[in-house]
mmCIF file of C-alpha atoms in Angstrom:
data_model
loop_
_atom_site.group_PDB
_atom_site.id
_atom_site.type_symbol
_atom_site.label_atom_id
_atom_site.label_comp_id
_atom_site.label_asym_id
_atom_site.label_seq_id
_atom_site.Cartn_x
_atom_site.Cartn_y
_atom_site.Cartn_z
ATOM 1 C CA MET A 11 -17.915 21.601 -32.040
ATOM 2 C CA SER A 12 -19.023 21.379 -28.406
ATOM 3 C CA GLY A 13 -17.975 24.917 -27.422
ATOM 4 C CA PRO A 14 -15.297 27.593 -27.911
ATOM 5 C CA SER A 15 -12.125 26.392 -29.553
ATOM 6 C CA ARG A 16 -9.358 25.622 -27.085
ATOM 7 C CA HIS A 17 -5.766 24.460 -27.196
ATOM 8 C CA TYR A 18 -4.614 21.175 -25.683
ATOM 9 C CA VAL A 19 -1.213 19.527 -25.383
ATOM 10 C CA LEU A 20 -0.857 15.734 -25.334
ATOM 11 C CA ALA A 21 2.367 14.207 -23.978
ATOM 12 C CA ALA A 22 3.094 10.550 -24.664
ATOM 13 C CA GLY A 23 5.936 8.062 -24.552
ATOM 14 C CA GLY A 24 7.399 6.852 -27.815
ATOM 15 C CA THR A 25 5.519 3.550 -28.185
ATOM 16 C CA GLY A 26 2.259 2.587 -29.835
ATOM 17 C CA GLY A 27 0.813 1.691 -26.446
ATOM 18 C CA HIS A 28 1.075 5.319 -25.336
ATOM 19 C CA LEU A 29 0.461 7.004 -28.681
ATOM 20 C CA ILE A 30 -2.529 5.104 -30.095
ATOM 21 C CA PRO A 31 -4.856 6.381 -27.334
ATOM 22 C CA ALA A 32 -3.275 9.828 -27.675
ATOM 23 C CA PHE A 33 -4.083 9.822 -31.400
ATOM 24 C CA ALA A 34 -7.646 8.720 -30.653
ATOM 25 C CA LEU A 35 -8.121 11.559 -28.156
ATOM 26 C CA ALA A 36 -6.593 14.034 -30.604
ATOM 27 C CA ALA A 37 -9.108 12.940 -33.249
ATOM 28 C CA GLU A 38 -12.016 13.423 -30.842
ATOM 29 C CA LEU A 39 -10.834 16.852 -29.646
ATOM 30 C CA HIS A 40 -10.111 17.936 -33.228
ATOM 31 C CA ALA A 41 -13.639 16.896 -34.238
ATOM 32 C CA ARG A 42 -14.915 19.183 -31.465
ATOM 33 C CA GLY A 43 -13.055 22.116 -32.992
ATOM 34 C CA HIS A 44 -10.012 22.283 -30.720
ATOM 35 C CA HIS A 45 -6.326 22.688 -31.626
ATOM 36 C CA ILE A 46 -3.988 19.937 -30.478
ATOM 37 C CA ALA A 47 -0.215 19.643 -30.130
ATOM 38 C CA LEU A 48 1.679 16.441 -29.362
ATOM 39 C CA ILE A 49 4.934 16.167 -27.417
ATOM 40 C CA THR A 50 6.891 12.925 -27.704
ATOM 41 C CA ASP A 51 10.385 11.668 -28.516
ATOM 42 C CA GLU A 52 12.033 10.830 -31.849
ATOM 43 C CA ARG A 53 10.741 7.265 -31.772
ATOM 44 C CA GLY A 54 7.203 8.398 -31.058
ATOM 45 C CA ALA A 55 7.254 10.880 -33.922
ATOM 46 C CA LYS A 56 7.682 7.945 -36.324
ATOM 47 C CA ILE A 57 4.788 5.806 -35.015
ATOM 48 C CA PRO A 58 2.279 5.171 -37.860
ATOM 49 C CA GLY A 59 -1.218 6.566 -37.585
ATOM 50 C CA LYS A 60 -0.527 10.143 -36.479
ATOM 51 C CA PRO A 61 -3.272 12.482 -37.760
ATOM 52 C CA GLU A 62 -2.028 15.034 -40.306
ATOM 53 C CA TYR A 63 -3.413 17.951 -38.301
ATOM 54 C CA LEU A 64 -1.535 16.950 -35.136
ATOM 55 C CA THR A 65 1.565 19.137 -34.825
ATOM 56 C CA THR A 66 4.361 17.142 -33.205
ATOM 57 C CA HIS A 67 7.098 18.545 -30.979
ATOM 58 C CA VAL A 68 10.086 16.306 -30.366
ATOM 59 C CA LEU A 69 11.707 17.245 -27.062
ATOM 60 C CA PRO A 70 14.576 15.685 -25.106
ATOM 61 C CA GLN A 71 13.124 13.634 -22.270
ATOM 62 C CA GLY A 72 16.047 12.197 -20.319
ATOM 63 C CA ARG A 73 15.804 8.964 -18.362
ATOM 64 C CA ILE A 74 17.110 8.627 -14.823
ATOM 65 C CA ALA A 75 17.699 4.897 -14.466
ATOM 66 C CA GLY A 76 20.423 2.360 -13.784
ATOM 67 C CA ARG A 77 23.236 2.691 -11.254
ATOM 68 C CA ASN A 78 25.615 4.994 -13.059
ATOM 69 C CA PRO A 79 25.699 8.487 -11.461
ATOM 70 C CA LEU A 80 26.939 9.949 -14.746
ATOM 71 C CA GLY A 81 23.858 8.484 -16.418
ATOM 72 C CA TRP A 82 21.667 10.085 -13.773
ATOM 73 C CA LEU A 83 23.275 13.462 -14.394
ATOM 74 C CA LYS A 84 22.844 13.182 -18.145
ATOM 75 C CA GLY A 85 19.241 12.079 -17.726
ATOM 76 C CA ALA A 86 18.455 14.923 -15.325
ATOM 77 C CA ARG A 87 19.922 17.450 -17.744
ATOM 78 C CA GLY A 88 17.725 16.053 -20.521
ATOM 79 C CA VAL A 89 14.641 16.290 -18.338
ATOM 80 C CA LEU A 90 15.371 19.896 -17.324
ATOM 81 C CA ARG A 91 16.090 20.912 -20.895
ATOM 82 C CA GLY A 92 12.872 19.302 -22.066
ATOM 83 C CA ARG A 93 10.910 21.006 -19.282
ATOM 84 C CA SER A 94 12.317 24.403 -20.264
ATOM 85 C CA MET A 95 11.369 23.893 -23.895
ATOM 86 C CA ALA A 96 7.887 22.655 -22.966
ATOM 87 C CA LYS A 97 7.376 25.794 -20.854
ATOM 88 C CA ARG A 98 8.225 27.967 -23.869
ATOM 89 C CA LEU A 99 5.710 26.027 -25.925
ATOM 90 C CA PHE A 100 3.053 26.604 -23.264
ATOM 91 C CA GLU A 101 3.799 30.350 -23.213
ATOM 92 C CA SER A 102 2.979 30.638 -26.919
ATOM 93 C CA PHE A 103 0.405 27.873 -27.405
ATOM 94 C CA GLN A 104 -1.466 28.688 -24.159
ATOM 95 C CA PRO A 105 -3.009 25.235 -23.565
ATOM 96 C CA SER A 106 -6.238 24.957 -21.601
ATOM 97 C CA ALA A 107 -4.985 21.620 -20.282
ATOM 98 C CA VAL A 108 -2.168 19.097 -20.711
ATOM 99 C CA VAL A 109 -2.862 15.373 -20.989
ATOM 100 C CA GLY A 110 -0.086 12.936 -20.082
ATOM 101 C CA PHE A 111 -0.216 9.376 -21.388
ATOM 102 C CA GLY A 112 2.822 8.129 -19.493
ATOM 103 C CA GLY A 113 6.262 7.034 -20.599
ATOM 104 C CA TYR A 114 9.502 8.897 -19.969
ATOM 105 C CA PRO A 115 8.996 11.322 -22.901
ATOM 106 C CA SER A 116 5.975 12.738 -21.043
ATOM 107 C CA LEU A 117 8.020 13.568 -17.926
ATOM 108 C CA PRO A 118 9.384 17.025 -18.927
ATOM 109 C CA THR A 119 5.995 18.127 -20.251
ATOM 110 C CA MET A 120 4.148 17.169 -17.080
ATOM 111 C CA LEU A 121 6.840 18.881 -14.987
ATOM 112 C CA ALA A 122 6.326 22.046 -17.046
ATOM 113 C CA ALA A 123 2.551 21.847 -16.594
ATOM 114 C CA SER A 124 2.983 21.469 -12.830
ATOM 115 C CA ALA A 125 5.429 24.398 -12.637
ATOM 116 C CA MET A 126 3.171 26.686 -14.681
ATOM 117 C CA LYS A 127 -0.018 25.487 -12.946
ATOM 118 C CA VAL A 128 -1.600 24.415 -16.225
ATOM 119 C CA PRO A 129 -4.536 22.049 -15.566
ATOM 120 C CA SER A 130 -3.421 18.495 -16.217
ATOM 121 C CA VAL A 131 -4.922 15.041 -16.704
ATOM 122 C CA LEU A 132 -3.231 11.641 -16.664
ATOM 123 C CA HIS A 133 -4.419 8.738 -18.758
ATOM 124 C CA GLU A 134 -3.141 5.300 -17.795
ATOM 125 C CA GLN A 135 -3.415 2.570 -20.436
ATOM 126 C CA ASN A 136 -2.425 -0.454 -18.350
ATOM 127 C CA ALA A 137 -3.910 -2.151 -15.305
ATOM 128 C CA VAL A 138 -0.751 -1.073 -13.470
ATOM 129 C CA LEU A 139 -0.052 2.627 -12.985
ATOM 130 C CA GLY A 140 3.171 3.420 -14.837
ATOM 131 C CA ARG A 141 6.232 4.887 -13.138
ATOM 132 C CA VAL A 142 5.868 8.402 -14.574
ATOM 133 C CA ASN A 143 2.106 8.483 -13.977
ATOM 134 C CA ARG A 144 2.714 7.248 -10.425
ATOM 135 C CA TYR A 145 5.006 10.202 -9.801
ATOM 136 C CA PHE A 146 2.444 12.755 -11.015
ATOM 137 C CA ALA A 147 -0.704 11.182 -9.557
ATOM 138 C CA GLY A 148 -0.737 13.600 -6.638
ATOM 139 C CA ARG A 149 -0.048 16.671 -8.785
ATOM 140 C CA VAL A 150 -2.641 16.401 -11.539
ATOM 141 C CA ASP A 151 -6.295 17.425 -11.580
ATOM 142 C CA ALA A 152 -7.671 14.114 -12.829
ATOM 143 C CA ILE A 153 -6.630 10.528 -13.523
ATOM 144 C CA ALA A 154 -8.348 8.520 -16.259
ATOM 145 C CA THR A 155 -8.105 4.743 -15.959
ATOM 146 C CA PRO A 156 -8.640 1.830 -18.385
ATOM 147 C CA CYS A 157 -10.347 -0.547 -15.940
ATOM 148 C CA GLU A 158 -11.859 -0.809 -12.475
ATOM 149 C CA ASP A 159 -8.734 -1.960 -10.630
ATOM 150 C CA VAL A 160 -5.363 -0.356 -11.349
ATOM 151 C CA ASP A 161 -2.374 -1.514 -9.336
ATOM 152 C CA PHE A 162 -0.217 1.132 -7.587
ATOM 153 C CA LEU A 163 -2.992 3.733 -7.801
ATOM 154 C CA ASP A 164 -3.239 5.002 -4.229
ATOM 155 C CA ARG A 165 -6.760 5.084 -2.804
ATOM 156 C CA LYS A 166 -6.217 8.612 -1.539
ATOM 157 C CA TYR A 167 -6.560 9.793 -5.140
ATOM 158 C CA ALA A 168 -9.974 8.133 -5.582
ATOM 159 C CA ALA A 169 -11.807 11.466 -5.816
ATOM 160 C CA LYS A 170 -9.912 12.443 -8.950
ATOM 161 C CA VAL A 171 -10.173 9.049 -10.717
ATOM 162 C CA THR A 172 -12.515 8.503 -13.673
ATOM 163 C CA LEU A 173 -12.946 5.182 -15.477
ATOM 164 C CA VAL A 174 -12.937 5.832 -19.232
ATOM 165 C CA GLY A 175 -11.302 2.765 -20.789
ATOM 166 C CA ASN A 176 -8.648 2.854 -23.502
ATOM 167 C CA PRO A 177 -9.373 4.870 -26.673
ATOM 168 C CA VAL A 178 -8.828 2.864 -29.866
ATOM 169 C CA ARG A 179 -8.421 3.760 -33.514
ATOM 170 C CA GLU A 180 -11.568 4.846 -35.343
ATOM 171 C CA GLU A 181 -11.256 2.068 -37.926
ATOM 172 C CA VAL A 182 -11.196 -0.528 -35.135
ATOM 173 C CA LEU A 183 -14.105 0.983 -33.210
ATOM 174 C CA ALA A 184 -16.130 0.992 -36.432
ATOM 175 C CA LEU A 185 -16.086 -2.826 -36.331
ATOM 176 C CA ARG A 186 -17.837 -3.034 -32.968
ATOM 177 C CA GLU A 187 -21.335 -3.453 -34.406
ATOM 178 C CA GLU A 188 -20.228 -5.951 -37.049
ATOM 179 C CA PRO A 189 -21.216 -9.564 -36.321
ATOM 180 C CA PHE A 190 -18.646 -12.160 -35.315
ATOM 181 C CA PRO A 191 -17.422 -13.972 -38.462
ATOM 182 C CA GLU A 192 -19.466 -17.069 -39.230
ATOM 183 C CA PHE A 193 -17.900 -20.134 -37.679
ATOM 184 C CA GLY A 194 -19.378 -23.601 -38.050
ATOM 185 C CA GLU A 195 -18.267 -27.219 -38.069
ATOM 186 C CA ASP A 196 -16.938 -26.993 -41.641
ATOM 187 C CA SER A 197 -15.970 -23.323 -42.035
ATOM 188 C CA LEU A 198 -12.469 -21.906 -42.215
ATOM 189 C CA PHE A 199 -10.830 -21.188 -38.876
ATOM 190 C CA ARG A 200 -8.926 -17.903 -39.165
ATOM 191 C CA ILE A 201 -6.264 -17.212 -36.527
ATOM 192 C CA LEU A 202 -4.447 -13.881 -36.188
ATOM 193 C CA VAL A 203 -1.054 -13.971 -34.444
ATOM 194 C CA THR A 204 0.857 -10.825 -33.484
ATOM 195 C CA GLY A 205 3.522 -10.028 -30.931
ATOM 196 C CA GLY A 206 3.654 -6.279 -30.545
ATOM 197 C CA SER A 207 5.139 -3.701 -32.891
ATOM 198 C CA GLN A 208 8.032 -5.936 -33.956
ATOM 199 C CA GLY A 209 6.575 -9.381 -33.415
ATOM 200 C CA ALA A 210 7.683 -11.822 -30.740
ATOM 201 C CA ARG A 211 10.298 -14.435 -31.522
ATOM 202 C CA ILE A 212 8.867 -16.992 -29.128
ATOM 203 C CA LEU A 213 5.538 -16.906 -30.993
ATOM 204 C CA SER A 214 7.394 -17.728 -34.194
ATOM 205 C CA GLN A 215 8.906 -20.721 -32.407
ATOM 206 C CA VAL A 216 5.759 -21.922 -30.666
ATOM 207 C CA ILE A 217 2.645 -21.208 -32.726
ATOM 208 C CA PRO A 218 3.439 -23.250 -35.884
ATOM 209 C CA GLU A 219 4.189 -26.294 -33.724
ATOM 210 C CA ALA A 220 1.070 -25.763 -31.604
ATOM 211 C CA LEU A 221 -1.166 -25.592 -34.678
ATOM 212 C CA ALA A 222 0.472 -28.705 -36.125
ATOM 213 C CA MET A 223 -0.611 -30.631 -32.991
ATOM 214 C CA LEU A 224 -4.316 -29.899 -33.529
ATOM 215 C CA PRO A 225 -6.636 -32.745 -34.543
ATOM 216 C CA THR A 226 -6.822 -33.192 -38.304
ATOM 217 C CA ALA A 227 -10.448 -32.046 -38.490
ATOM 218 C CA LEU A 228 -9.540 -28.669 -36.982
ATOM 219 C CA ARG A 229 -6.057 -28.316 -38.493
ATOM 220 C CA SER A 230 -7.361 -28.840 -42.035
ATOM 221 C CA ARG A 231 -9.572 -25.763 -41.693
ATOM 222 C CA LEU A 232 -6.850 -23.387 -40.502
ATOM 223 C CA GLN A 233 -6.021 -20.118 -42.170
ATOM 224 C CA VAL A 234 -3.235 -18.272 -40.324
ATOM 225 C CA ILE A 235 -2.136 -14.645 -40.482
ATOM 226 C CA GLN A 236 1.027 -14.055 -38.463
ATOM 227 C CA GLN A 237 3.340 -11.139 -37.827
ATOM 228 C CA CYS A 238 7.016 -12.136 -37.634
ATOM 229 C CA ARG A 239 10.345 -10.433 -37.236
ATOM 230 C CA PRO A 240 12.250 -10.041 -40.521
ATOM 231 C CA GLU A 241 14.960 -12.456 -39.394
ATOM 232 C CA ASP A 242 12.367 -15.139 -38.502
ATOM 233 C CA ILE A 243 9.907 -14.960 -41.372
ATOM 234 C CA GLU A 244 11.486 -17.500 -43.758
ATOM 235 C CA ALA A 245 11.955 -20.103 -41.019
ATOM 236 C CA VAL A 246 8.323 -19.669 -39.938
ATOM 237 C CA ARG A 247 7.137 -19.934 -43.542
ATOM 238 C CA GLU A 248 9.053 -23.195 -43.896
ATOM 239 C CA ARG A 249 7.509 -24.609 -40.694
ATOM 240 C CA TYR A 250 3.989 -23.902 -41.877
ATOM 241 C CA ALA A 251 4.753 -25.398 -45.295
ATOM 242 C CA VAL A 252 6.069 -28.590 -43.696
ATOM 243 C CA HIS A 253 2.861 -28.908 -41.686
ATOM 244 C CA GLY A 254 0.658 -28.065 -44.688
ATOM 245 C CA ILE A 255 -0.960 -25.089 -42.941
ATOM 246 C CA PRO A 256 -1.880 -22.075 -45.132
ATOM 247 C CA ALA A 257 -0.259 -18.980 -43.611
ATOM 248 C CA GLU A 258 0.144 -15.359 -44.628
ATOM 249 C CA LEU A 259 3.230 -13.891 -42.988
ATOM 250 C CA ALA A 260 4.499 -10.317 -42.811
ATOM 251 C CA THR A 261 6.662 -8.143 -40.588
ATOM 252 C CA TYR A 262 3.973 -5.446 -40.486
ATOM 253 C CA PHE A 263 0.318 -5.327 -41.516
ATOM 254 C CA GLU A 264 -0.966 -1.936 -42.672
ATOM 255 C CA ASN A 265 -4.609 -3.053 -42.516
ATOM 256 C CA MET A 266 -4.601 -4.574 -39.028
ATOM 257 C CA ALA A 267 -8.225 -3.556 -38.426
ATOM 258 C CA GLU A 268 -9.288 -5.546 -41.487
ATOM 259 C CA ARG A 269 -7.272 -8.552 -40.302
ATOM 260 C CA LEU A 270 -8.866 -8.361 -36.878
ATOM 261 C CA ALA A 271 -12.326 -8.094 -38.417
ATOM 262 C CA GLY A 272 -11.946 -11.429 -40.202
ATOM 263 C CA ALA A 273 -10.275 -13.321 -37.341
ATOM 264 C CA HIS A 274 -12.033 -15.959 -35.246
ATOM 265 C CA LEU A 275 -9.222 -16.145 -32.683
ATOM 266 C CA PHE A 276 -6.322 -13.909 -31.672
ATOM 267 C CA ILE A 277 -3.047 -15.224 -30.251
ATOM 268 C CA GLY A 278 -0.425 -12.814 -28.943
ATOM 269 C CA ARG A 279 0.814 -10.445 -26.279
ATOM 270 C CA SER A 280 -1.438 -8.549 -23.896
ATOM 271 C CA GLY A 281 -0.367 -4.936 -24.249
ATOM 272 C CA ALA A 282 -2.923 -2.276 -23.378
ATOM 273 C CA SER A 283 -3.800 -1.387 -26.984
ATOM 274 C CA THR A 284 -4.184 -5.058 -27.903
ATOM 275 C CA ILE A 285 -6.645 -5.663 -25.060
ATOM 276 C CA ALA A 286 -8.551 -2.478 -25.924
ATOM 277 C CA GLU A 287 -8.935 -3.499 -29.562
ATOM 278 C CA LEU A 288 -9.905 -7.093 -28.780
ATOM 279 C CA THR A 289 -12.649 -5.883 -26.433
ATOM 280 C CA ALA A 290 -13.770 -3.108 -28.760
ATOM 281 C CA VAL A 291 -14.346 -5.581 -31.610
ATOM 282 C CA GLY A 292 -15.147 -8.663 -29.531
ATOM 283 C CA ARG A 293 -12.543 -11.264 -30.407
ATOM 284 C CA PRO A 294 -11.645 -14.252 -28.234
ATOM 285 C CA ALA A 295 -7.968 -14.607 -27.470
ATOM 286 C CA ILE A 296 -5.166 -16.755 -26.168
ATOM 287 C CA LEU A 297 -2.859 -14.273 -24.491
ATOM 288 C CA ILE A 298 0.827 -14.818 -23.751
ATOM 289 C CA PRO A 299 1.940 -11.843 -21.620
ATOM 290 C CA LEU A 300 5.451 -10.505 -22.089
ATOM 291 C CA PRO A 301 7.303 -11.916 -19.053
ATOM 292 C CA TYR A 302 9.693 -8.969 -18.833
ATOM 293 C CA ALA A 303 7.077 -6.188 -18.922
ATOM 294 C CA MET A 304 7.533 -3.475 -16.294
ATOM 295 C CA ASP A 305 5.761 -4.426 -13.054
ATOM 296 C CA ASP A 306 4.286 -7.437 -14.897
ATOM 297 C CA HIS A 307 1.635 -5.116 -16.314
ATOM 298 C CA GLN A 308 0.767 -7.376 -19.264
ATOM 299 C CA VAL A 309 -0.446 -10.046 -16.858
ATOM 300 C CA ALA A 310 -2.537 -7.452 -15.009
ATOM 301 C CA ASN A 311 -4.024 -6.312 -18.331
ATOM 302 C CA THR A 312 -5.581 -9.751 -18.840
ATOM 303 C CA ARG A 313 -7.551 -9.858 -15.578
ATOM 304 C CA GLU A 314 -10.840 -8.387 -16.762
ATOM 305 C CA ILE A 315 -11.148 -10.174 -20.109
ATOM 306 C CA VAL A 316 -10.101 -13.522 -18.599
ATOM 307 C CA ALA A 317 -12.538 -13.204 -15.680
ATOM 308 C CA ALA A 318 -15.316 -12.482 -18.172
ATOM 309 C CA GLY A 319 -14.491 -15.587 -20.233
ATOM 310 C CA GLY A 320 -13.232 -13.750 -23.313
ATOM 311 C CA ALA A 321 -9.626 -14.943 -23.171
ATOM 312 C CA ARG A 322 -7.257 -17.555 -21.789
ATOM 313 C CA VAL A 323 -3.742 -16.875 -20.546
ATOM 314 C CA ILE A 324 -0.579 -18.906 -20.978
ATOM 315 C CA ARG A 325 2.411 -17.706 -18.970
ATOM 316 C CA GLN A 326 5.737 -17.676 -20.803
ATOM 317 C CA PRO A 327 8.585 -18.972 -18.635
ATOM 318 C CA ALA A 328 11.632 -16.751 -18.342
ATOM 319 C CA VAL A 329 14.147 -17.892 -20.947
ATOM 320 C CA THR A 330 17.438 -16.353 -21.945
ATOM 321 C CA THR A 331 17.229 -14.091 -24.966
ATOM 322 C CA GLU A 332 20.746 -15.086 -26.017
ATOM 323 C CA GLU A 333 20.940 -16.663 -29.463
ATOM 324 C CA PRO A 334 22.461 -20.175 -29.507
ATOM 325 C CA GLU A 335 24.349 -19.339 -32.701
ATOM 326 C CA ALA A 336 26.208 -16.594 -30.825
ATOM 327 C CA ILE A 337 27.636 -19.013 -28.245
ATOM 328 C CA ALA A 338 31.075 -20.318 -29.173
ATOM 329 C CA ASP A 339 31.227 -23.024 -26.490
ATOM 330 C CA LEU A 340 29.517 -26.086 -28.007
ATOM 331 C CA ASP A 341 28.416 -27.536 -24.655
ATOM 332 C CA LYS A 342 26.825 -24.256 -23.549
ATOM 333 C CA ARG A 343 25.140 -23.864 -26.918
ATOM 334 C CA ASN A 344 23.645 -27.343 -26.761
ATOM 335 C CA ALA A 345 22.506 -26.765 -23.174
ATOM 336 C CA LEU A 346 20.710 -23.588 -24.228
ATOM 337 C CA LEU A 347 19.098 -25.345 -27.183
ATOM 338 C CA ARG A 348 17.808 -28.093 -24.889
ATOM 339 C CA GLU A 349 16.446 -25.513 -22.422
ATOM 340 C CA GLN A 350 14.709 -23.540 -25.142
ATOM 341 C CA GLY A 351 13.401 -26.684 -26.801
ATOM 342 C CA ALA A 352 11.796 -27.875 -23.585
ATOM 343 C CA ILE A 353 10.167 -24.480 -22.980
ATOM 344 C CA PHE A 354 8.921 -24.125 -26.555
ATOM 345 C CA GLY A 355 7.581 -27.684 -26.557
ATOM 346 C CA LYS A 356 5.668 -27.211 -23.315
ATOM 347 C CA MET A 357 4.193 -23.910 -24.510
ATOM 348 C CA ALA A 358 3.174 -25.432 -27.863
ATOM 349 C CA LYS A 359 1.234 -28.171 -26.052
ATOM 350 C CA ASP A 360 -0.446 -25.584 -23.802
ATOM 351 C CA VAL A 361 -1.449 -23.422 -26.774
ATOM 352 C CA CYS A 362 -2.798 -26.450 -28.640
ATOM 353 C CA GLN A 363 -4.906 -27.506 -25.653
ATOM 354 C CA GLN A 364 -6.334 -24.029 -25.203
ATOM 355 C CA ILE A 365 -7.208 -23.721 -28.900
ATOM 356 C CA GLN A 366 -9.083 -27.022 -28.728
ATOM 357 C CA ALA A 367 -10.894 -25.980 -25.559
ATOM 358 C CA ILE A 368 -12.094 -22.714 -27.056
ATOM 359 C CA ALA A 369 -12.642 -23.646 -30.713
ATOM 360 C CA GLN A 370 -13.787 -27.269 -31.057
ATOM 361 C CA ASN A 371 -17.345 -26.178 -30.226
ATOM 362 C CA PRO A 372 -18.487 -23.209 -32.376
ATOM 363 C CA GLN A 373 -20.781 -21.960 -29.609
ATOM 364 C CA THR A 374 -17.900 -21.868 -27.114
ATOM 365 C CA LEU A 375 -15.943 -19.611 -29.460
ATOM 366 C CA ALA A 376 -18.968 -17.368 -30.060
ATOM 367 C CA ASN A 377 -19.596 -17.094 -26.315
ATOM 368 C CA ALA A 378 -15.976 -16.084 -25.726
ATOM 369 C CA ALA A 379 -16.262 -13.450 -28.462
ATOM 370 C CA HIS A 380 -19.357 -11.974 -26.812
ATOM 371 C CA ALA A 381 -17.656 -11.991 -23.406
ATOM 372 C CA ALA A 382 -14.704 -10.074 -24.847
ATOM 373 C CA TRP A 383 -17.125 -7.602 -26.492
ATOM 374 C CA ASN A 384 -18.832 -6.960 -23.159
ATOM 375 C CA CYS A 385 -15.480 -5.828 -21.705
ATOM 376 C CA GLY A 386 -15.103 -3.047 -24.278
ATOM 377 C CA TYR A 387 -15.314 0.699 -23.639
ATOM 378 C CA PRO A 388 -16.607 2.080 -26.944
ATOM 379 C CA ARG A 389 -16.996 5.623 -25.566
ATOM 380 C CA ALA A 390 -13.445 5.808 -24.223
ATOM 381 C CA ALA A 391 -12.245 8.594 -26.542
ATOM 382 C CA SER A 392 -15.436 10.604 -26.048
ATOM 383 C CA ASP A 393 -15.454 10.155 -22.275
ATOM 384 C CA LEU A 394 -11.780 11.108 -22.024
ATOM 385 C CA ALA A 395 -12.414 14.201 -24.158
ATOM 386 C CA ASP A 396 -15.311 15.175 -21.880
ATOM 387 C CA LEU A 397 -13.004 14.876 -18.886
ATOM 388 C CA VAL A 398 -10.272 16.945 -20.541
ATOM 389 C CA GLU A 399 -12.741 19.640 -21.588
ATOM 390 C CA SER A 400 -13.908 19.982 -17.988
ATOM 391 C CA PHE A 401 -10.584 21.605 -17.074
ATOM 392 C CA GLY A 402 -9.000 24.766 -18.387
ATOM 393 C CA ALA A 403 -9.672 28.348 -19.285
ATOM 394 C CA ALA A 404 -13.106 29.916 -19.030
ATOM 395 C CA PRO A 405 -14.936 30.377 -22.367
ATOM 396 C CA LEU A 406 -14.300 34.127 -22.305
ATOM 397 C CA MET A 407 -10.560 33.525 -22.109
ATOM 398 C CA ASP A 408 -10.835 31.131 -25.053
ATOM 399 C CA VAL A 409 -12.485 33.828 -27.134
ATOM 400 C CA LEU A 410 -9.962 36.508 -26.119
ATOM 401 C CA ARG A 411 -6.860 34.317 -26.471
ATOM 402 C CA VAL A 412 -4.051 36.210 -28.221
ATOM 403 C CA VAL A 413 -1.045 34.399 -29.682
ATOM 404 C CA PRO A 414 2.204 36.384 -29.252
ATOM 405 C CA GLU A 415 3.522 37.763 -32.509
ATOM 406 C CA GLY A 416 6.372 35.822 -34.073
ATOM 407 C CA THR A 417 5.802 32.578 -32.162
ATOM 408 C CA ALA A 418 3.499 29.613 -32.681
ATOM 409 C CA SER A 419 0.392 29.929 -34.800
ATOM 410 C CA ALA A 420 -3.084 29.437 -33.377
ATOM 411 C CA THR A 421 -3.498 26.415 -35.655
ATOM 412 C CA GLY A 422 -1.022 24.171 -33.939
ATOM 413 C CA GLY A 423 2.355 25.791 -33.303
ATOM 414 C CA GLU A 424 4.232 24.799 -36.482
ATOM 415 C CA ALA A 425 6.705 27.671 -36.251
ATOM 416 C CA LEU A 426 7.594 26.918 -32.643
ATOM 417 C CA ALA A 427 7.934 23.230 -33.458
ATOM 418 C CA ARG A 428 10.535 24.035 -36.109
ATOM 419 C CA ARG A 429 12.401 26.324 -33.719
ATOM 420 C CA LEU A 430 12.432 23.868 -30.838
ATOM 421 C CA ASN A 431 13.476 20.971 -33.034
ATOM 422 C CA THR A 432 16.285 23.081 -34.485
ATOM 423 C CA GLU A 433 17.509 23.765 -30.949
ATOM 424 C CA ILE A 434 17.507 20.053 -30.182
ATOM 425 C CA ALA A 435 19.532 19.284 -33.302
ATOM 426 C CA GLN A 436 22.147 21.813 -32.179
#
């Protein structure tokens, strides 16, 4: 433990991109002897990987979006209700600081911290400052960033900005000092394909065809591990079988760190956590950013690793997400099939060309792996914890902290969590 035990609240949106770094920070602060509480939404409470000691509070967050005034009113009510409940949590838990990881579920918590003048820190995971973090940038005490250049981060806040990187899971960081898997002219060529928490349908359409286009000498050495959506997995399995390519398919991999450790090449989306893990371990990649990501942040996330030579980017054209089978009009259905077929075919050729460029020479692949490794921030969790610890109550106040009788316990606020969640259910 680095000093007196303190209490910290982490607020994060309900996706893995927000919560994985929150979990990593929680683990670091817990190891230093502090007590941590997490505030998120119902979806976030179900994200795998939450430490057992991390007490979770599920609060209404509200979302003010769209053009419907009634929706705005409902969203505002949710935000205000969540802020009120967060303030009651602060009164009992007495946090030394609040750390916001962005996403709408963090909005009420950060509003409560601002109202109660609790020291606060923002952590941005992407190379584009998120909407909620943008709103609070002028109100918080510090802003932690994942890279040198973050879009929409006003220069007037430069004095409160600290570059820390993106914290990753301990089991992934543990692989950083492991050597890149042996890759020679005759060795297996292991490719890992993922598309976010639920897979990406376009990868299921494109990647099997791209791999089938590879020269025989390279294709015969392939060993593929691919994440697919449940509704796509049998069709993808059939495609690989037709092409004679060994492939292990699943909708979710529990041991993703182990899969990443054995991979020679990654193909997939460019979310913040994906980039952080690729650079932590040092794995070359072909990245296909999600074209509909807010503020095109997945493209921005690729800038550093691509500039270093650790990855290549293929842009996915905008294509309707409508399923052809759902279209009753035969002409419209056939038109959509032709449009999708042309897009998938072009992308498959692009992926094939990039794989050949990066993998036909073993040294080229090894160089790309080292370039990706050089972009990593292995001390991200520790550096973020140092920043968080620099704000908050004086040590004497930590020692004298008294928890009001009948409310949350000093070990994480379990009683208050039950009470607040009961109120939400009502």
